Tab-separated table of C-alpha atoms and ligand atoms in Angstrom:
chain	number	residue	atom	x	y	z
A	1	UNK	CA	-6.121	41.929	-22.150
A	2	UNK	CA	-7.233	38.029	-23.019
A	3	UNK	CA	-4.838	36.768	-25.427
A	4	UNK	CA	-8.282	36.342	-27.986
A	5	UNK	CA	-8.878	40.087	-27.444
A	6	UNK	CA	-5.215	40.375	-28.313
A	7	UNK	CA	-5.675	38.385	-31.307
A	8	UNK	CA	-9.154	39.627	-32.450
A	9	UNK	CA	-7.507	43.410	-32.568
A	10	UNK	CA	-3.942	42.426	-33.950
A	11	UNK	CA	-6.221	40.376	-36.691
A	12	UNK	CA	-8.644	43.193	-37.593
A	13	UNK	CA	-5.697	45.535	-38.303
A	14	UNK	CA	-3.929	43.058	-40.162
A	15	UNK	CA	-6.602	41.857	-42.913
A	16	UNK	CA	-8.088	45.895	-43.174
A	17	UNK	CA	-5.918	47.206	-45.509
A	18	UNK	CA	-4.084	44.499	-47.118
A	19	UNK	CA	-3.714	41.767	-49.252
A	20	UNK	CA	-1.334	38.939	-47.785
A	21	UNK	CA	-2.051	36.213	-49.582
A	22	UNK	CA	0.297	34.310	-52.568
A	23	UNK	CA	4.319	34.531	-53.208
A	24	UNK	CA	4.780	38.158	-52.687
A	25	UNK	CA	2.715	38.278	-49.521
A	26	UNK	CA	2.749	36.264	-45.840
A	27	UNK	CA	1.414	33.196	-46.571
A	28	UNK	CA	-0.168	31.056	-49.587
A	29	UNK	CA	-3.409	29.265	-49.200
A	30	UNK	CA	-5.032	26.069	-51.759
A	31	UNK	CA	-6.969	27.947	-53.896
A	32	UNK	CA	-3.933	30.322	-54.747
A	33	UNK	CA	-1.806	27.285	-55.663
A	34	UNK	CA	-4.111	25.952	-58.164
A	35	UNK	CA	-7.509	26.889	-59.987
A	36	UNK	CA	-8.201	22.511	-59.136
A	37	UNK	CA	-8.457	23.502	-55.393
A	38	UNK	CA	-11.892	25.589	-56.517
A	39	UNK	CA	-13.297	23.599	-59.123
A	40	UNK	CA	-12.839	20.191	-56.988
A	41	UNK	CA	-15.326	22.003	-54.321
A	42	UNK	CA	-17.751	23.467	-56.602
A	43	UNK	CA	-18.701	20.047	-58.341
A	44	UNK	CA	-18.665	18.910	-54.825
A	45	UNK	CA	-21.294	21.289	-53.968
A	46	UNK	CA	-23.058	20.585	-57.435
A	47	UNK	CA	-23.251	16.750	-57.186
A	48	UNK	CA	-24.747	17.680	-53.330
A	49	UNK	CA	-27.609	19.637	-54.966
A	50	UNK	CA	-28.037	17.623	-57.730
A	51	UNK	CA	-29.055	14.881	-55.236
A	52	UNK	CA	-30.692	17.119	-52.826
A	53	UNK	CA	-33.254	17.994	-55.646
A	54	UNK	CA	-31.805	20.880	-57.044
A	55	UNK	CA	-33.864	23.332	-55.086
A	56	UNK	CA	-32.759	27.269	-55.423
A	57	UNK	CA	-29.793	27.755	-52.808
A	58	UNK	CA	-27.363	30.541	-52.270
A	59	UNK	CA	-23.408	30.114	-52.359
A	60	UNK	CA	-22.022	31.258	-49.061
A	61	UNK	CA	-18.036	31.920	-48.608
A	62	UNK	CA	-16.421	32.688	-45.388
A	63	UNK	CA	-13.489	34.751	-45.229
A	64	UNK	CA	-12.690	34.666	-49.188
A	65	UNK	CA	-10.043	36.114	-49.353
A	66	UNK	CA	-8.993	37.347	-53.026
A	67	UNK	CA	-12.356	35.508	-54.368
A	68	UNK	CA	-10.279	32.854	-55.924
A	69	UNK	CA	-12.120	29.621	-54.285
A	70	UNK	CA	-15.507	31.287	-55.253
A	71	UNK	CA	-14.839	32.334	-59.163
A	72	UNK	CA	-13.459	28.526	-59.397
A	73	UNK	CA	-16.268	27.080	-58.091
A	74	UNK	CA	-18.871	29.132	-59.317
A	75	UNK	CA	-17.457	28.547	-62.710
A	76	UNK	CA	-17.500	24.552	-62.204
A	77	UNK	CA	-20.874	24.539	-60.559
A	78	UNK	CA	-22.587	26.440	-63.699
A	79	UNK	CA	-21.220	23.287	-65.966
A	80	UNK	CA	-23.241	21.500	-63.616
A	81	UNK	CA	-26.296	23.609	-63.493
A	82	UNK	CA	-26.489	25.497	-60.628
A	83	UNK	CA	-25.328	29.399	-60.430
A	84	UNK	CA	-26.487	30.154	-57.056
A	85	UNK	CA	-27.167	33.701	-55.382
A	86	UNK	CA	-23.148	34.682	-53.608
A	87	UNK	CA	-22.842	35.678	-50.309
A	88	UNK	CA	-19.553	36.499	-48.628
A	89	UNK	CA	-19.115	36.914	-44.682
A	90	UNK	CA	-16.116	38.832	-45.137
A	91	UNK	CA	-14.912	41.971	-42.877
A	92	UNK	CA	-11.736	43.544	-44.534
A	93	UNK	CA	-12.389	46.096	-46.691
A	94	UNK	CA	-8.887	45.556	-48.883
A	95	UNK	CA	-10.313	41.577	-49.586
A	96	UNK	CA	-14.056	42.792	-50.000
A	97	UNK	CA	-12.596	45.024	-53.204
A	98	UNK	CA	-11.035	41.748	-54.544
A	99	UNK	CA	-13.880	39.732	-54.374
A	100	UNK	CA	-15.593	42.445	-55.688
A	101	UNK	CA	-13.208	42.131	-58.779
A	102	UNK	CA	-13.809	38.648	-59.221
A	103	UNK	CA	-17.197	37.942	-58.308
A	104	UNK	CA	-19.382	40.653	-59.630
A	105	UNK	CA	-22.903	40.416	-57.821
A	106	UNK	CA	-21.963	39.223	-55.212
A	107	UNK	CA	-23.494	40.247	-51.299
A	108	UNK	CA	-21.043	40.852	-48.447
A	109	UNK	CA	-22.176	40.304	-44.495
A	110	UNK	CA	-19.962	41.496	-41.357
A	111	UNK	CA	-20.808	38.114	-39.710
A	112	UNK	CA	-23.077	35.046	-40.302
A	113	UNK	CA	-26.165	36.424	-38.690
A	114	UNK	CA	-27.336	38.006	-41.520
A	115	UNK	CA	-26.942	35.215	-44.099
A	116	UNK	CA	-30.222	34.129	-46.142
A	117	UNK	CA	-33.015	32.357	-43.751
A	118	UNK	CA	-35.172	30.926	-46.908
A	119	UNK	CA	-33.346	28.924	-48.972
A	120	UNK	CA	-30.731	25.720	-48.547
A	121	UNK	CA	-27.250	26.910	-47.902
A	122	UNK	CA	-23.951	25.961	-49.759
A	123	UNK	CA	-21.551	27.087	-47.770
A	124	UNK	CA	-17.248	27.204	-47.619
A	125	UNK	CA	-15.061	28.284	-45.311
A	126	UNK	CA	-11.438	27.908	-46.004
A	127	UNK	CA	-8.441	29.048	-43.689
A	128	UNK	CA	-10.929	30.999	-42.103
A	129	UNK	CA	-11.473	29.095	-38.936
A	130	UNK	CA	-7.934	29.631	-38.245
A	131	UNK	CA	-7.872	33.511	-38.022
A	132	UNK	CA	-10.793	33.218	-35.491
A	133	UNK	CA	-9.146	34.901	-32.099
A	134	UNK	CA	-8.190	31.610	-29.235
A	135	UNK	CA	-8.386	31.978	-25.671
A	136	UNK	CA	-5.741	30.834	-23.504
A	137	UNK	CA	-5.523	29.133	-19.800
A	138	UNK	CA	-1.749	28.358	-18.629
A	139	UNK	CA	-0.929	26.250	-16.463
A	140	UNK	CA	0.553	28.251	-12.831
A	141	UNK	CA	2.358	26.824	-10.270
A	142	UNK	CA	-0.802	27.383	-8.362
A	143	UNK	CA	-3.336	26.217	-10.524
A	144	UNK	CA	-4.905	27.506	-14.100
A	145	UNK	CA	-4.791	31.104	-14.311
A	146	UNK	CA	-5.793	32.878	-18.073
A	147	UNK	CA	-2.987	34.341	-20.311
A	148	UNK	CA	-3.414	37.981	-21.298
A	149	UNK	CA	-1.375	40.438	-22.881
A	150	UNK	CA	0.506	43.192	-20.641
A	151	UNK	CA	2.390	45.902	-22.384
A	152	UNK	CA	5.758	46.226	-20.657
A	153	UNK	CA	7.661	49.653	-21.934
A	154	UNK	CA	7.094	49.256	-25.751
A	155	UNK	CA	6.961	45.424	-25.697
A	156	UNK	CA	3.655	43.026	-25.811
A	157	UNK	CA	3.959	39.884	-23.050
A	158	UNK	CA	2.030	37.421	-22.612
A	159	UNK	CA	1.775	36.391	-18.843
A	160	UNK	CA	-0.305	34.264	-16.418
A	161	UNK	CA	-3.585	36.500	-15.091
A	162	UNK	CA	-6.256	36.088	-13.375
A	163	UNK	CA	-7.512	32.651	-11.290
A	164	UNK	CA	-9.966	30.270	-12.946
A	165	UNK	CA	-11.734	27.853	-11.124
A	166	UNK	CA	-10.252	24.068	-12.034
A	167	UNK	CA	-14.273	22.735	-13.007
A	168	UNK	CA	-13.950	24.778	-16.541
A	169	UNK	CA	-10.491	22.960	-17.528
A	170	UNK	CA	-11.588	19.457	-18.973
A	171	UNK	CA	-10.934	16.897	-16.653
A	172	UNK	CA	-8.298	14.856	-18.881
A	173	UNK	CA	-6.355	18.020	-18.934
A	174	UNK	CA	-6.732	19.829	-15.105
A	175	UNK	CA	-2.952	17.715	-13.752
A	176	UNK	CA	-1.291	18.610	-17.044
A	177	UNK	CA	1.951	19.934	-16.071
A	178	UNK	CA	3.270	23.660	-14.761
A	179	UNK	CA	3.422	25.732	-18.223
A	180	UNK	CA	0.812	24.314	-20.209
A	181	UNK	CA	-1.568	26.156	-22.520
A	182	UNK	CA	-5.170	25.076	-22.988
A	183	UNK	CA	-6.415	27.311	-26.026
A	184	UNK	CA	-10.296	27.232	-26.958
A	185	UNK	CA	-12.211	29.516	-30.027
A	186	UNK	CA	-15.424	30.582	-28.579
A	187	UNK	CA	-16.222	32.659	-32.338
A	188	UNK	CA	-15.636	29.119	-34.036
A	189	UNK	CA	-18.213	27.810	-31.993
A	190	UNK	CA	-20.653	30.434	-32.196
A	191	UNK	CA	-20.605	30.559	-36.109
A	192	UNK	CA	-20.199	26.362	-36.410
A	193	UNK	CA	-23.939	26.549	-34.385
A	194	UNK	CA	-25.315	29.088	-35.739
A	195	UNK	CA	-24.635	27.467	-39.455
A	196	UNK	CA	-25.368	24.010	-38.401
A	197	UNK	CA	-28.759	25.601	-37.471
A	198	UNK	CA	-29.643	27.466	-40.442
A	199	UNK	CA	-28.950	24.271	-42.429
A	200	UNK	CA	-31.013	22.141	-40.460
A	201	UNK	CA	-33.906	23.822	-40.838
A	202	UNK	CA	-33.159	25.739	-44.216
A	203	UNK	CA	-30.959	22.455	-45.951
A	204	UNK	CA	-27.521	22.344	-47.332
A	205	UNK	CA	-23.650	21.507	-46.343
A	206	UNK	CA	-20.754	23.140	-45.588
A	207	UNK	CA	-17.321	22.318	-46.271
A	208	UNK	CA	-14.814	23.145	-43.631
A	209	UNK	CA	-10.794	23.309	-44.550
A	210	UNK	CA	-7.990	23.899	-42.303
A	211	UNK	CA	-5.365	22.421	-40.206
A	212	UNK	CA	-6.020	21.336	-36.233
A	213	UNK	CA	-6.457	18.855	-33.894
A	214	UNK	CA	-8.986	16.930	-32.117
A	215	UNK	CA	-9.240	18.603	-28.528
A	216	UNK	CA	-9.611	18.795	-25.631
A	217	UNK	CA	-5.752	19.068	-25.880
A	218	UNK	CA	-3.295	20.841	-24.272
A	219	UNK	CA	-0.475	22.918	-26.824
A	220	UNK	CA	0.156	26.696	-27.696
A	221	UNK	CA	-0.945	26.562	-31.435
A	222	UNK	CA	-1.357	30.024	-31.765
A	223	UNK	CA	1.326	31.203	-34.238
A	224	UNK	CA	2.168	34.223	-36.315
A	225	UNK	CA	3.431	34.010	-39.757
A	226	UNK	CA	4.766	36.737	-42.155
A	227	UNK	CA	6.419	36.682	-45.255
A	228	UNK	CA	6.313	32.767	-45.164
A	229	UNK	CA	8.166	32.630	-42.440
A	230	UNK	CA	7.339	31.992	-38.678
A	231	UNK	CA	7.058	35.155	-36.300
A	232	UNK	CA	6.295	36.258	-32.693
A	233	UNK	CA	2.579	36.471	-32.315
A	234	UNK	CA	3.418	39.102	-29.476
A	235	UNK	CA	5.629	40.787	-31.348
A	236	UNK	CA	4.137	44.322	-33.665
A	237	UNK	CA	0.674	43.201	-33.635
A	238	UNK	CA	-1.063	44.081	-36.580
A	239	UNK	CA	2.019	43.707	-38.826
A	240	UNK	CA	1.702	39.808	-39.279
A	241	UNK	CA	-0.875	37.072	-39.382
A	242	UNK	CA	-1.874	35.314	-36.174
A	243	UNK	CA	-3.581	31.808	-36.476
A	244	UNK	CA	-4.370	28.907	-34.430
A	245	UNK	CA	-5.310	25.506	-35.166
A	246	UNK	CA	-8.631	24.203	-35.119
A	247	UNK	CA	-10.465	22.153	-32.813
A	248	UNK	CA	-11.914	20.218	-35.328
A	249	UNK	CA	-13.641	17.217	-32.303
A	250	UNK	CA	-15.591	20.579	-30.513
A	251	UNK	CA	-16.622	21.821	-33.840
A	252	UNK	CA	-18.154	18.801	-34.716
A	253	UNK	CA	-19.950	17.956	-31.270
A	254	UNK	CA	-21.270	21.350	-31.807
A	255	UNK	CA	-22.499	21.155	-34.963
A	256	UNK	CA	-24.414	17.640	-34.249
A	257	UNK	CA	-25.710	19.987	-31.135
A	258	UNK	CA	-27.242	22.265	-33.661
A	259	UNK	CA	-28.779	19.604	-35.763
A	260	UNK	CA	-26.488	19.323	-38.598
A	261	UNK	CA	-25.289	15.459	-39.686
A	262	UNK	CA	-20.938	15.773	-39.571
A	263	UNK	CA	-18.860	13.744	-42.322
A	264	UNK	CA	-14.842	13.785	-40.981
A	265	UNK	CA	-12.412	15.379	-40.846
A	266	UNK	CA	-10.848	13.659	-43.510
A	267	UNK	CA	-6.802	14.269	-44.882
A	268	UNK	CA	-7.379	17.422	-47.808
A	269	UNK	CA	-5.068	15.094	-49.479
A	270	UNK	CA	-7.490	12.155	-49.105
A	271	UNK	CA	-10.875	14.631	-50.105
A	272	UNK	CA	-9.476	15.693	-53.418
A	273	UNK	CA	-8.228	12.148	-54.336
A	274	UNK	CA	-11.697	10.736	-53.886
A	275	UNK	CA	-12.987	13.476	-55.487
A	276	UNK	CA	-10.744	13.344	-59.034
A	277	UNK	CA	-7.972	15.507	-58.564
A	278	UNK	CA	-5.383	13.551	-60.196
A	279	UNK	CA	-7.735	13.394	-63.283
A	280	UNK	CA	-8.736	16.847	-63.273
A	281	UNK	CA	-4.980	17.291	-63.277
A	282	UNK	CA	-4.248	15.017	-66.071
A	283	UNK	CA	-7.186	17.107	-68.154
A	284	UNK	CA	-5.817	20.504	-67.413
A	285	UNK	CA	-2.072	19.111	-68.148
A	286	UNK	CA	-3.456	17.904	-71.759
A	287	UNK	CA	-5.033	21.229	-72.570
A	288	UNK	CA	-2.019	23.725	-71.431
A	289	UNK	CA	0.833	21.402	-72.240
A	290	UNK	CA	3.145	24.104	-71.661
A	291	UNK	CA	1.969	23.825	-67.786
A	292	UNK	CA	2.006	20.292	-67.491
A	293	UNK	CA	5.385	20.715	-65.147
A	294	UNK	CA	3.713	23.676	-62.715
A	295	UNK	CA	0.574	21.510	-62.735
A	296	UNK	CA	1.747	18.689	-61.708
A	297	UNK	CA	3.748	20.332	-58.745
A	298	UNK	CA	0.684	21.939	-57.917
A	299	UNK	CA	-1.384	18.788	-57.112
A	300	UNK	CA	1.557	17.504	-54.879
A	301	UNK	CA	1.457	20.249	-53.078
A	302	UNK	CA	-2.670	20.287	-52.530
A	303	UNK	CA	-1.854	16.410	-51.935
A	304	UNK	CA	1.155	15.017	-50.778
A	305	UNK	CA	1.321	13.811	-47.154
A	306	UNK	CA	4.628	16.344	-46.659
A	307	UNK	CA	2.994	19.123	-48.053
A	308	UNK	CA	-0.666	20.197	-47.307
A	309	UNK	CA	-2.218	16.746	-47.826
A	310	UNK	CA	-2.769	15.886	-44.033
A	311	UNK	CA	-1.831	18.238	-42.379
A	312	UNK	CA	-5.124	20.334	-43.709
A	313	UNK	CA	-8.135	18.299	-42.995
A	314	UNK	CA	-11.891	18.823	-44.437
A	315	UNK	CA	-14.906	18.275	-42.502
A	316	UNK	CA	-18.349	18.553	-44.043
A	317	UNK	CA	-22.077	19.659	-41.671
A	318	UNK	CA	-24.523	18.888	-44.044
A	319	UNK	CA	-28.808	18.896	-43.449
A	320	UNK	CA	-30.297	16.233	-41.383
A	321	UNK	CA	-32.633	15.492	-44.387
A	322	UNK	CA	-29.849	15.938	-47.271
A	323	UNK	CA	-27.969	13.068	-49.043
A	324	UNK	CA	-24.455	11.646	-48.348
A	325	UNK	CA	-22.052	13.973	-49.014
A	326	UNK	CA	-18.937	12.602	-51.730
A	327	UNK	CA	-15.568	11.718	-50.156
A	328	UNK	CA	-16.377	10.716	-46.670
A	329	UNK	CA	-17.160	7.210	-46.543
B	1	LIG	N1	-10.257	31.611	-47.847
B	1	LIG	C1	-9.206	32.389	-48.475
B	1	LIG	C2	-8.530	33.413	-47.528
B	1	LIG	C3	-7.982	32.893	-46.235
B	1	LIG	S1	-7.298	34.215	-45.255
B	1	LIG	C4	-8.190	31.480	-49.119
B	1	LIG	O1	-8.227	30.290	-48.848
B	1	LIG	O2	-7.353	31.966	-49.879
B	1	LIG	C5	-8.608	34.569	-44.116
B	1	LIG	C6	-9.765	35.344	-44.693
B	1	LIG	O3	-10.739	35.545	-43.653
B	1	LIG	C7	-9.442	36.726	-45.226
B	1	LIG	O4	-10.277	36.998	-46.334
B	1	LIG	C8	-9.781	37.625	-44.034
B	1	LIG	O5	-9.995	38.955	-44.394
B	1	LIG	C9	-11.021	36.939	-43.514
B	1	LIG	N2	-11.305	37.131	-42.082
B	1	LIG	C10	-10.441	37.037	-41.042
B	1	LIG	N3	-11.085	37.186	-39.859
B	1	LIG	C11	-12.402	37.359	-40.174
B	1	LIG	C12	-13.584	37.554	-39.393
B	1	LIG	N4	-13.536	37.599	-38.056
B	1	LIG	N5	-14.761	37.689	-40.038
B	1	LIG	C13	-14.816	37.626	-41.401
B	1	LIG	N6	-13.737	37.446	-42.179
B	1	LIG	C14	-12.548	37.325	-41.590
């Protein structure tokens, strides 16, 4: 099979029944480090409205995980004024019963094409682009050929299959070398339009975090990761999580395609300066002095250029007709 059929599957049974998220589990994601990562985004969102004209809009999370990003920003936006119908687009039942924990009320959706057509959409996705199954071409001694998955006795391989024509490699990349990998997201593309649509005619922004590149590039990205360590994506599928990094420069042509106005991507690190993360820091440090050490290790690791800081980038699509969006100048 495709290696994205591979990866849609091996995903699916990963997320269904579990949690994997924070110390104990695979991986840890920002809004799991710190209750900043949430709020920062929510007055982000708020100070949008605000300026938009603080028309009724709905709160739309993609893939949230434990509900952690959502209670944090929900809870920062009502300071501000706005406590906005939730919707989740969210497919594992094991996460759905979290966010069900932590966000009373809220609606879930099996994909975007059900979201709300009538009102302007707020909208986050974090790490969610990444778990979004990647096609692969590979480079063959005789030209690009797609990768799939063979089972050979009890072991998934990944190996050069059938022919493509040169015309639907980019042009930059068709002489790349014998083993290259050329890895595109068709899913990513389908939701970034069909968002990027809704808010131009319905209003809104969305506010897109993860860590990729600016393609057309060549480079395997797709990687599997369990118990914070690295794994082989071919290896037990189902048993650890597979990502690949983002093509952040298709995304955005995209987008623009569907009529949505694109701000970055920007360094995360960068977006929550801007944005008052060092004094929302300082604030929180004051009022649980007893914290003031895991807080401030907290926002270096949201931050710092070694730690998430650039190599997670945020890129906002926001209405044709809505204002500037803050930290993207
Ligand atoms: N945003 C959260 C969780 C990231 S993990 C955080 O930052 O902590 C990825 C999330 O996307 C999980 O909730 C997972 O169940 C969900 N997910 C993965 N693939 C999905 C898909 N195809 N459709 C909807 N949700 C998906």
């Amino acid at each position: 099979m495709p290696v994205g059929r591979f990866m849609a599957a091996a995903n699916a049974h990963y997320y269904a029944p579990r949690d994997p998220l924070g110390a104990s589990g695979d991986f840890t994601t920002a809004p799991e480090i710190s209750q900043m990562f949430g709020e920062i985004i929510g007055l982000w969102l708020a100070d949008l409205w605000d300026r938009a004209g603080r028309s009724d809009a709905v709160y739309v999370e993609l893939g949230p995980g434990r509900g952690t990003l959502a209670a944090d920003a929900l809870r920062a936006m009502a300071k501000a004024g706005l406590t906005p119908d939730v919707h989740f687009v969210e497919t594992s039942p094991a996460m759905r019963a979290l966010q069900a924990e932590r966000v009373p009320g809220a609606t879930w959706h099996d994909d975007v094409r059900t979201l709300p057509v009538d009102r302007p959409l707020l909208i986050v996705a974090n790490e969610f682009f990444d778990a979004l199954p990647v096609y692969q071409l590979i480079k063959a001694a005789n030209g690009w050929r797609e990768r799939v998955v063979v089972c050979q006795d009890t072991l998934f391989v990944p190996i050069a299959g059938k022919s493509v024509p040169e015309t639907i490699v980019a042009e930059a990349l068709r002489e790349a070398g014998p083993g290259s990998i050329i890895e595109s997201c068709p899913a990513a593309v389908a939701i970034v339009r069909a968002l990027s649509r809704q808010l131009s005619y319905q209003g809104g922004a969305a506010l897109i975090v993860d860590y990729g590149y600016d393609g057309p590039a060549t480079g395997e990205t797709l990687q599997a990761v369990k118990r914070h360590a690295y794994a082989n994506p071919f290896e037990t599928p189902g048993d650890h999580d597979l990502t690949a990094h983002v093509d952040f420069a298709t995304l955005a042509a995209m987008a623009e395609l569907s009529g949505a106005r694109v701000h970055g991507p920007v360094p995360q690190g960068d977006l929550l300066g801007v944005l008052g993360l060092a004094d929302r820091a300082a604030s929180l440090a004051r009022a649980q002095p007893g914290h003031s050490e895991a807080i401030a290790q907290a926002h270096r690791r949201l931050t710092h250029p070694k730690e998430m800081g650039s190599l997670f980038r945020a890129m906002a699509l926001t209405a044709p007709d809505w204002p500037e969006p803050a930290g993207f100048a």
